[in-house]
Short mmCIF file of C-alpha atoms and ligand atoms in Angstrom, two decimals:
data_model
loop_
_atom_site.label_atom_id
_atom_site.label_comp_id
_atom_site.label_asym_id
_atom_site.label_seq_id
_atom_site.Cartn_x
_atom_site.Cartn_y
_atom_site.Cartn_z
CA MET A 1 -35.82 57.03 58.44
CA ASN A 2 -35.87 54.27 56.16
CA VAL A 3 -32.67 51.76 56.58
CA SER A 4 -30.79 53.13 53.21
CA SER A 5 -31.08 56.32 54.46
CA ARG A 6 -29.62 55.71 57.58
CA ASN A 7 -26.00 54.27 55.98
CA ALA A 8 -26.57 58.94 54.18
CA SER A 9 -27.38 59.95 56.65
CA LEU A 10 -23.85 59.12 59.53
CA ALA A 11 -21.73 59.38 55.95
CA ALA A 12 -23.29 62.82 55.43
CA ARG A 13 -21.73 63.47 59.51
CA ASP A 14 -18.81 62.09 59.31
CA LEU A 15 -17.58 64.24 56.26
CA ALA A 16 -18.78 67.23 58.15
CA VAL A 17 -16.27 66.20 61.34
CA VAL A 18 -13.84 64.15 60.50
CA TRP A 19 -10.97 64.16 58.38
CA HIS A 20 -9.70 60.14 57.27
CA PRO A 21 -6.25 58.76 57.38
CA CYS A 22 -5.17 57.47 53.72
CA THR A 23 -7.56 59.59 52.08
CA GLN A 24 -7.92 62.35 49.35
CA MET A 25 -10.92 63.53 51.15
CA LYS A 26 -12.18 65.17 48.15
CA ASP A 27 -12.95 61.15 46.14
CA HIS A 28 -15.46 61.00 48.90
CA GLU A 29 -17.32 63.63 46.84
CA HIS A 30 -18.67 60.92 45.10
CA LEU A 31 -17.24 57.88 46.72
CA PRO A 32 -19.87 56.61 49.63
CA LEU A 33 -18.51 56.42 52.69
CA ILE A 34 -18.92 52.79 54.40
CA PRO A 35 -20.77 52.91 57.59
CA ILE A 36 -19.90 50.01 60.11
CA VAL A 37 -22.22 49.06 63.04
CA ARG A 38 -20.87 45.79 64.44
CA GLY A 39 -18.60 43.39 63.14
CA ALA A 40 -18.61 39.40 64.01
CA GLY A 41 -16.11 36.89 63.48
CA VAL A 42 -14.47 38.41 59.36
CA TRP A 43 -18.19 39.99 58.42
CA LEU A 44 -18.26 43.76 59.39
CA TYR A 45 -22.08 44.78 58.56
CA ASP A 46 -22.69 48.03 57.69
CA CYS A 47 -26.11 50.05 59.12
CA ASP A 48 -28.46 49.16 56.27
CA GLY A 49 -27.56 44.71 57.14
CA ARG A 50 -24.82 44.63 53.84
CA ARG A 51 -22.41 43.05 55.35
CA TYR A 52 -18.35 42.43 53.83
CA LEU A 53 -15.73 39.47 54.05
CA ASP A 54 -13.51 41.96 55.07
CA GLY A 55 -10.64 40.36 53.12
CA ILE A 56 -7.78 42.70 54.29
CA SER A 57 -8.42 42.03 58.60
CA SER A 58 -8.04 45.30 58.86
CA TRP A 59 -5.20 46.48 57.60
CA TRP A 60 -3.71 43.86 58.76
CA VAL A 61 -4.67 44.06 62.73
CA ASN A 62 -7.73 41.33 62.92
CA LEU A 63 -6.47 37.88 64.09
CA PHE A 64 -9.18 36.02 65.71
CA GLY A 65 -12.74 37.99 63.63
CA HIS A 66 -14.23 40.96 65.45
CA ALA A 67 -16.10 40.88 67.89
CA ASN A 68 -14.41 37.87 69.06
CA PRO A 69 -16.00 36.03 72.50
CA ARG A 70 -13.16 34.82 74.03
CA ILE A 71 -11.51 37.92 73.38
CA ASN A 72 -14.06 40.27 74.16
CA ALA A 73 -14.24 38.22 78.20
CA ALA A 74 -10.49 39.22 78.40
CA LEU A 75 -10.87 43.49 78.42
CA ARG A 76 -14.62 42.74 79.82
CA GLY A 77 -12.59 41.18 83.01
CA GLN A 78 -9.88 43.83 82.28
CA LEU A 79 -12.05 46.14 82.26
CA GLU A 80 -13.43 45.78 85.67
CA ARG A 81 -10.56 46.06 87.72
CA LEU A 82 -8.39 48.60 85.90
CA GLU A 83 -8.39 50.46 82.84
CA HIS A 84 -5.06 52.54 82.67
CA VAL A 85 -2.26 53.47 85.06
CA LEU A 86 0.85 54.54 83.75
CA LEU A 87 3.49 52.25 82.82
CA ALA A 88 7.09 54.63 85.04
CA GLY A 89 7.38 53.40 88.42
CA CYS A 90 4.06 51.50 88.08
CA THR A 91 2.99 47.87 86.49
CA HIS A 92 0.58 44.80 86.41
CA GLU A 93 -0.40 41.86 85.80
CA PRO A 94 -1.38 42.47 82.28
CA VAL A 95 1.49 44.02 81.13
CA VAL A 96 3.92 41.10 82.96
CA ALA A 97 1.94 38.07 82.36
CA LEU A 98 2.77 39.75 77.69
CA SER A 99 5.96 40.47 78.05
CA GLU A 100 6.30 37.41 80.05
CA ARG A 101 4.43 35.61 76.88
CA LEU A 102 6.46 37.09 74.28
CA VAL A 103 9.47 36.58 75.85
CA ALA A 104 8.61 33.17 75.98
CA LEU A 105 6.75 32.91 72.98
CA LEU A 106 9.93 34.95 70.26
CA PRO A 107 13.82 33.28 69.64
CA PRO A 108 15.81 33.13 72.51
CA GLY A 109 18.27 35.92 73.66
CA LEU A 110 15.16 38.77 73.14
CA THR A 111 14.31 38.84 76.68
CA ARG A 112 13.76 42.65 77.32
CA CYS A 113 10.31 44.64 76.46
CA PHE A 114 9.38 48.59 75.81
CA TYR A 115 6.50 48.98 75.10
CA ALA A 116 4.52 51.99 72.43
CA ASP A 117 1.02 52.51 71.26
CA ASN A 118 1.77 51.65 67.92
CA GLY A 119 3.22 50.42 64.55
CA SER A 120 4.74 53.97 64.03
CA ALA A 121 6.08 54.78 68.03
CA ALA A 122 7.99 50.85 67.91
CA VAL A 123 9.51 52.18 65.10
CA GLU A 124 11.04 55.58 66.94
CA VAL A 125 11.25 53.40 69.50
CA ALA A 126 13.69 51.19 68.18
CA VAL A 127 15.84 53.94 66.21
CA LYS A 128 16.42 55.67 68.90
CA MET A 129 16.87 53.05 71.31
CA SER A 130 19.79 51.72 68.69
CA TYR A 131 21.55 55.06 68.21
CA HIS A 132 21.39 55.61 72.52
CA TYR A 133 22.81 51.85 71.78
CA TRP A 134 26.47 52.99 70.58
CA LEU A 135 25.89 56.45 72.30
CA ASN A 136 26.09 55.07 75.54
CA ARG A 137 28.93 52.57 74.50
CA GLY A 138 31.09 55.47 73.80
CA GLN A 139 30.72 55.03 69.95
CA PRO A 140 28.34 58.51 68.75
CA ARG A 141 30.00 58.19 64.53
CA LYS A 142 27.39 55.35 64.20
CA ARG A 143 23.66 57.39 64.07
CA ARG A 144 23.19 56.35 60.61
CA PHE A 145 20.60 53.80 59.83
CA VAL A 146 20.66 51.47 56.65
CA THR A 147 17.05 50.19 54.83
CA LEU A 148 15.92 48.55 51.87
CA SER A 149 13.89 49.79 49.17
CA ASN A 150 10.58 50.03 48.75
CA SER A 151 10.51 49.40 52.42
CA TYR A 152 7.69 51.01 54.44
CA HIS A 153 7.61 51.37 58.90
CA GLY A 154 5.29 53.58 59.56
CA GLU A 155 3.88 57.33 59.28
CA THR A 156 5.86 59.51 61.68
CA LEU A 157 9.08 61.72 60.60
CA GLY A 158 11.82 59.01 62.18
CA ALA A 159 9.79 55.99 60.69
CA LEU A 160 9.05 57.92 57.63
CA ALA A 161 12.28 58.82 56.91
CA VAL A 162 13.40 55.02 57.15
CA GLY A 163 10.93 53.37 54.96
CA ASP A 164 10.77 54.21 51.49
CA VAL A 165 7.08 54.79 49.69
CA GLU A 166 7.31 58.01 47.51
CA LEU A 167 3.78 58.07 48.14
CA TYR A 168 4.21 58.45 51.98
CA LYS A 169 7.68 60.02 51.81
CA ASP A 170 8.34 62.55 48.89
CA VAL A 171 6.53 65.76 50.42
CA TYR A 172 8.33 65.18 54.03
CA ARG A 173 11.77 64.65 52.71
CA PRO A 174 13.17 67.68 53.56
CA LEU A 175 12.02 67.14 56.73
CA LEU A 176 13.20 63.60 57.49
CA MET A 177 16.63 62.44 58.45
CA ASP A 178 19.32 61.05 55.62
CA VAL A 179 19.42 57.08 55.82
CA ILE A 180 21.88 55.18 53.45
CA THR A 181 18.44 52.61 51.13
CA VAL A 182 20.19 49.89 49.75
CA PRO A 183 17.39 47.59 47.32
CA SER A 184 15.13 45.41 47.82
CA PRO A 185 15.45 41.52 47.73
CA ASP A 186 11.82 42.18 45.66
CA CYS A 187 11.63 38.64 44.12
CA HIS A 188 9.30 39.90 42.02
CA LEU A 189 12.04 41.44 39.70
CA ARG A 190 14.34 39.08 39.21
CA GLU A 191 15.03 37.59 35.85
CA PRO A 192 13.24 34.76 34.24
CA GLY A 193 14.33 31.08 35.56
CA CYS A 194 16.02 32.27 38.46
CA SER A 195 14.58 30.93 41.74
CA TRP A 196 13.70 33.21 44.98
CA GLU A 197 16.66 32.55 46.99
CA GLU A 198 19.26 32.73 44.17
CA HIS A 199 18.13 36.71 43.57
CA SER A 200 17.81 37.91 47.12
CA VAL A 201 21.26 35.44 47.20
CA ARG A 202 22.55 37.80 44.22
CA MET A 203 20.48 41.17 45.46
CA PHE A 204 22.63 40.83 49.47
CA ALA A 205 25.60 41.90 47.38
CA ALA A 206 24.55 45.68 47.26
CA MET A 207 23.58 44.81 51.97
CA ALA A 208 26.82 43.33 52.42
CA ALA A 209 28.96 46.51 50.28
CA THR A 210 26.97 48.86 52.20
CA LEU A 211 28.09 47.59 55.80
CA ALA A 212 31.53 46.33 54.43
CA ARG A 213 32.18 50.20 52.82
CA HIS A 214 29.63 52.29 56.11
CA ALA A 215 29.26 49.85 59.29
CA GLY A 216 31.34 52.61 61.12
CA GLU A 217 29.27 55.34 60.69
CA VAL A 218 25.35 52.52 61.37
CA ALA A 219 23.82 52.33 63.77
CA ALA A 220 21.32 49.76 62.76
CA VAL A 221 19.51 47.67 59.52
CA ILE A 222 15.91 47.81 59.55
CA VAL A 223 14.22 45.54 58.21
CA GLU A 224 10.50 44.04 57.32
CA PRO A 225 11.25 40.85 57.38
CA LEU A 226 9.57 38.83 53.89
CA VAL A 227 7.06 40.58 52.75
CA GLN A 228 7.27 44.22 52.39
CA CYS A 229 3.41 44.87 52.78
CA ALA A 230 2.39 48.26 52.80
CA GLY A 231 5.37 48.22 49.29
CA SER A 232 2.76 46.05 47.02
CA MET A 233 3.04 43.21 48.60
CA ARG A 234 7.26 42.34 47.54
CA MET A 235 8.82 39.59 49.14
CA TYR A 236 11.63 37.79 48.98
CA HIS A 237 13.45 35.07 50.72
CA PRO A 238 14.74 34.10 54.44
CA VAL A 239 18.44 33.42 52.97
CA TYR A 240 18.61 37.24 52.60
CA LEU A 241 18.17 37.19 56.56
CA ARG A 242 20.22 34.71 56.65
CA LEU A 243 23.13 36.33 55.30
CA LEU A 244 22.06 39.90 56.82
CA ARG A 245 22.09 38.50 60.81
CA GLU A 246 25.68 37.84 59.71
CA ALA A 247 26.66 40.25 58.55
CA CYS A 248 25.42 43.12 60.83
CA ASP A 249 27.67 40.92 63.02
CA ARG A 250 30.67 40.86 61.00
CA HIS A 251 30.28 44.83 61.10
CA ASP A 252 29.41 45.86 64.62
CA VAL A 253 25.76 46.61 63.82
CA LEU A 254 21.73 45.82 65.05
CA LEU A 255 19.33 43.94 63.13
CA ILE A 256 16.14 45.57 62.83
CA ALA A 257 12.98 42.94 62.16
CA ASP A 258 10.04 45.15 61.89
CA GLU A 259 6.52 42.20 62.40
CA ILE A 260 4.03 45.05 62.54
CA ALA A 261 2.40 43.06 59.94
CA VAL A 262 4.35 39.93 59.64
CA GLY A 263 4.41 39.26 62.86
CA PHE A 264 1.66 36.77 64.48
CA GLY A 265 1.17 34.13 61.84
CA ARG A 266 1.42 36.21 58.87
CA THR A 267 3.86 34.51 57.06
CA GLY A 268 3.85 30.90 58.03
CA THR A 269 5.04 30.68 60.94
CA LEU A 270 4.81 33.03 64.71
CA PHE A 271 7.47 35.59 63.73
CA ALA A 272 9.17 35.85 60.24
CA CYS A 273 12.28 35.79 61.20
CA GLU A 274 11.58 32.48 62.70
CA GLN A 275 12.02 30.80 58.93
CA ALA A 276 15.60 31.78 58.14
CA GLY A 277 16.46 31.10 61.77
CA ILE A 278 18.16 34.27 63.10
CA ARG A 279 17.55 36.51 65.81
CA PRO A 280 17.56 40.47 65.71
CA ASP A 281 18.66 42.48 67.58
CA LEU A 282 15.66 44.16 68.49
CA ILE A 283 12.25 43.37 67.33
CA CYS A 284 9.21 45.70 66.67
CA LEU A 285 5.51 44.37 67.41
CA SER A 286 1.85 45.67 67.09
CA LYS A 287 -0.67 44.44 64.82
CA GLY A 288 -1.98 41.50 65.28
CA LEU A 289 -0.20 41.66 68.89
CA THR A 290 -3.98 42.29 70.37
CA GLY A 291 -5.53 40.65 67.37
CA GLY A 292 -6.97 44.01 65.95
CA TYR A 293 -8.68 45.92 69.28
CA LEU A 294 -6.08 47.99 70.74
CA PRO A 295 -4.16 50.18 69.53
CA LEU A 296 -0.14 48.58 71.81
CA SER A 297 3.32 47.86 70.48
CA VAL A 298 5.95 46.69 71.78
CA VAL A 299 10.00 46.34 71.35
CA VAL A 300 11.84 43.53 72.04
CA THR A 301 15.51 43.82 72.42
CA THR A 302 18.27 41.42 73.91
CA GLU A 303 20.70 42.06 77.37
CA PRO A 304 22.48 43.44 76.19
CA VAL A 305 21.01 46.02 74.45
CA TYR A 306 19.69 46.62 77.88
CA ALA A 307 22.62 46.40 79.38
CA ALA A 308 23.97 49.68 77.13
CA PHE A 309 21.04 51.86 79.35
CA TYR A 310 21.49 50.84 82.98
CA ASP A 311 23.72 52.34 85.45
CA ASP A 312 23.77 55.05 88.23
CA TYR A 313 20.75 57.89 87.28
CA GLU A 314 23.79 61.40 86.97
CA LYS A 315 25.57 59.50 84.62
CA LEU A 316 22.39 60.04 82.26
CA THR A 317 21.95 56.53 80.12
CA ALA A 318 18.75 55.63 80.69
CA PHE A 319 15.83 55.62 77.88
CA LEU A 320 13.50 57.79 78.96
CA HIS A 321 11.33 57.65 75.85
CA SER A 322 7.33 57.60 77.13
CA HIS A 323 4.14 57.24 75.76
CA SER A 324 0.54 58.43 77.95
CA TYR A 325 -0.56 55.21 77.45
CA THR A 326 2.48 52.76 77.07
CA GLY A 327 1.23 49.12 78.55
CA ASN A 328 -2.30 49.97 78.38
CA PRO A 329 -3.76 47.00 80.61
CA LEU A 330 -6.97 46.23 78.27
CA ALA A 331 -4.40 46.78 75.44
CA CYS A 332 -2.14 44.21 77.33
CA SER A 333 -5.08 42.19 78.39
CA ALA A 334 -6.66 41.99 74.52
CA ALA A 335 -2.57 40.84 73.67
CA LEU A 336 -2.82 37.69 75.96
CA ALA A 337 -6.38 36.89 74.83
CA THR A 338 -4.33 36.57 71.74
CA LEU A 339 -1.43 34.45 72.50
CA GLU A 340 -4.33 32.21 74.88
CA ILE A 341 -5.51 31.91 71.05
CA PHE A 342 -2.68 30.93 69.16
CA ALA A 343 -1.21 28.45 72.46
CA SER A 344 -4.70 26.62 72.15
CA ASP A 345 -5.53 26.03 68.70
CA ASP A 346 -2.68 25.02 67.59
CA VAL A 347 -3.76 28.31 65.27
CA ILE A 348 -0.40 28.07 63.21
CA THR A 349 -1.37 24.26 61.95
CA ARG A 350 -5.23 25.37 60.46
CA ASN A 351 -4.13 28.02 58.59
CA ARG A 352 -0.66 25.73 56.86
CA ALA A 353 -4.24 24.60 55.68
CA LEU A 354 -5.51 27.75 54.85
CA ALA A 355 -2.76 29.32 52.78
CA ALA A 356 -2.58 25.88 50.99
CA ARG A 357 -6.69 26.98 50.23
CA LEU A 358 -5.68 30.35 49.74
CA GLN A 359 -2.65 29.09 47.12
CA THR A 360 -5.14 27.51 44.78
CA ALA A 361 -8.51 29.68 45.54
CA THR A 362 -5.77 32.33 43.75
CA ALA A 363 -4.32 29.95 41.20
CA ALA A 364 -5.93 29.87 38.28
CA LEU A 365 -5.58 34.01 38.23
CA ALA A 366 -1.40 33.50 37.19
CA ASP A 367 -3.12 32.80 33.98
CA HIS A 368 -4.72 35.94 33.84
CA PRO A 369 -3.41 38.26 30.05
CA GLN A 370 -2.92 40.65 32.90
CA VAL A 371 -1.78 39.67 36.02
CA ALA A 372 2.46 39.67 36.15
CA GLU A 373 2.45 37.16 39.00
CA VAL A 374 0.79 35.99 41.72
CA ARG A 375 2.81 35.75 45.02
CA GLN A 376 2.68 34.57 48.95
CA THR A 377 3.76 33.21 51.43
CA GLY A 378 2.24 32.53 54.16
CA MET A 379 -1.30 33.76 54.76
CA ILE A 380 -0.77 37.24 52.00
CA VAL A 381 -1.45 36.73 49.06
CA ALA A 382 -0.67 39.42 45.85
CA ILE A 383 -2.15 40.08 42.77
CA GLU A 384 0.38 42.52 40.26
CA THR A 385 -2.08 43.67 37.27
CA VAL A 386 0.06 44.93 34.39
CA ARG A 387 -1.44 47.19 31.21
CA ASP A 388 -0.43 44.39 29.69
CA ARG A 389 2.11 40.87 30.25
CA ALA A 390 4.53 40.31 27.42
CA SER A 391 6.17 43.71 27.86
CA GLY A 392 5.52 44.08 31.80
CA THR A 393 3.92 47.63 31.28
CA ARG A 394 2.28 49.09 34.07
CA PHE A 395 -0.71 50.80 35.07
CA ASP A 396 -0.37 54.89 34.47
CA TRP A 397 -1.74 55.09 38.33
CA ARG A 398 -3.48 57.96 37.17
CA GLU A 399 -5.85 55.67 36.14
CA ARG A 400 -6.15 54.37 39.45
CA ARG A 401 -7.43 50.83 38.61
CA GLY A 402 -7.12 49.08 42.08
CA LEU A 403 -10.04 51.70 43.04
CA ARG A 404 -11.92 49.47 40.43
CA ALA A 405 -11.24 46.49 41.68
CA TYR A 406 -11.57 48.23 45.63
CA GLN A 407 -15.30 49.03 44.25
CA TYR A 408 -16.38 45.76 42.33
CA ALA A 409 -15.50 43.63 45.37
CA LEU A 410 -17.37 46.39 47.62
CA ASP A 411 -20.41 44.93 45.44
CA GLN A 412 -20.19 41.98 45.76
CA GLY A 413 -19.39 41.78 49.78
CA ALA A 414 -15.96 42.04 49.95
CA LEU A 415 -13.46 43.67 51.90
CA LEU A 416 -10.61 44.45 49.69
CA ARG A 417 -8.41 47.72 49.57
CA PRO A 418 -5.42 46.86 46.63
CA LEU A 419 -2.04 48.91 47.31
CA GLY A 420 -2.36 50.79 43.64
CA ASN A 421 -2.24 48.20 40.86
CA VAL A 422 -1.91 45.22 43.50
CA LEU A 423 -4.84 43.53 44.65
CA TYR A 424 -4.11 41.43 47.87
CA LEU A 425 -6.08 39.17 50.57
CA MET A 426 -4.81 39.06 54.44
CA PRO A 427 -7.61 37.07 55.48
CA PRO A 428 -8.26 36.90 59.54
CA TYR A 429 -7.30 33.89 60.69
CA VAL A 430 -10.83 32.68 61.63
CA ILE A 431 -11.76 32.37 57.28
CA GLU A 432 -13.90 29.45 56.76
CA PRO A 433 -12.18 27.27 53.88
CA GLU A 434 -15.36 28.21 51.72
CA GLN A 435 -15.57 31.79 52.49
CA ILE A 436 -11.45 31.66 50.97
CA ASP A 437 -13.00 30.51 46.97
CA TRP A 438 -15.46 33.01 47.19
CA LEU A 439 -13.03 35.15 47.76
CA GLY A 440 -11.20 33.87 44.75
CA THR A 441 -13.45 34.41 42.56
CA VAL A 442 -13.76 37.60 43.68
CA ALA A 443 -10.34 37.91 43.53
CA ARG A 444 -11.07 37.69 39.58
CA GLY A 445 -13.99 39.59 39.39
CA ALA A 446 -12.15 41.98 41.03
CA VAL A 447 -9.09 41.73 38.36
CA ASP A 448 -10.70 41.71 35.26
CA ALA A 449 -13.00 44.95 36.89
CA ALA A 450 -8.92 47.06 37.20
CA CYS A 451 -8.21 45.58 34.12
CA ALA A 452 -11.06 46.31 31.45
N1 PMP B 1 5.81 49.10 60.66
C1 PMP B 1 5.06 47.59 59.13
C2 PMP B 1 5.85 47.01 58.81
C3 PMP B 1 3.95 48.28 59.06
O1 PMP B 1 2.95 47.73 58.33
C4 PMP B 1 3.05 49.09 59.65
C5 PMP B 1 1.56 49.49 59.21
N2 PMP B 1 1.40 50.00 57.96
C6 PMP B 1 3.89 50.32 60.63
C7 PMP B 1 5.22 49.81 60.28
C8 PMP B 1 2.60 51.30 61.02
O2 PMP B 1 3.00 51.02 62.17
P1 PMP B 1 1.03 52.34 62.65
O3 PMP B 1 0.88 52.60 61.52
O4 PMP B 1 0.25 50.90 63.73
O5 PMP B 1 1.63 53.74 63.02
#
């Protein structure tokens, strides 16, 4: 078999049996799959030996590169000892050590770790736990959730219900619980001359009014701190989180921070909430938690929430939620190795220089006639393309401009996967400054290709 037919052969076998996520499978009649055989650092290699720089950290999970030697070694060691055991009735060193470490790193007061095995499942846990908390405290009326427009919290029915991305949600609306949706502080929509901070404060008025009116029936507010990632990487100022924390306290409503995408350094601090100086009542973590190696998620909450479930068995107040792979030891050991890298390598400081480089590498795009905005929070840069900048006219979604950018980038050797008409860079932290410059050049070409 010659080299190039290897890619085609694996792709053909795939298309006979695999149904891919977030994909209209018919697209693959003309869009080739990329069969990846190995990864090393920021690079992914296909069957033909062609390489692609993983500019989106494989859906935002990878932090320290593919096949990272330190995480590999931790996993190998754990594999020799224990691959898995149920976490009901049993425990193991990796889950205990990981929980101790998370509690030490998170804003003070978040002390109890409940595990699941993916981001959506963590959101389900947080939603059920919040409702159940009020129920156990004799307040069954508090069963609704407040969420922001354009938010995304996952694809299972509860997570989909508290999200607001039409493309994923619309079809399933008849199956979903009713939520209260408040306009997002999304700073892309601010008036000219208005700062991110002013806009975020202004937009808080709607949240304040909603909480004042509905607090008696609201269990929790759920937000993605600072960046609505799947919602086209729209961003807002930390002041919104500070105001939200105060209002939730005032109105006796729980605050859920979904840091599944933004946690572990993406926004410039280890956790995005740190930038607002707040502590949520529940925080959801996943993705980067294991450095992008294995599925694992955790909801960390406070003593008061934990205490509301803690009673004699006969009272039936326990949180009986469970998943087979809860707290899997291999996943926990990958997470421990990941946190060890944060501790030993001063990652957050190095990332500051990388974030500055990302800014320089993409700055010129702001002058592009079909770029409405280049925005950045920490290690996330997003480029909003439009048909016409002066009038703000958007491209028709049917034109699938982002797909052109995707194909252009692939031809150059970079894996970028735009969200509609928004191209973004969210690379692994092991990227070199020169590779960032190169990604900036690819992004420019990709925008040209998308807008041509
Ligand atoms: N919340 C946020 C903020 C996310 O970005 C995602 C995934 N993109 C999820 C929840 C769901 O995580 P998962 O894909 O692991 O179910």
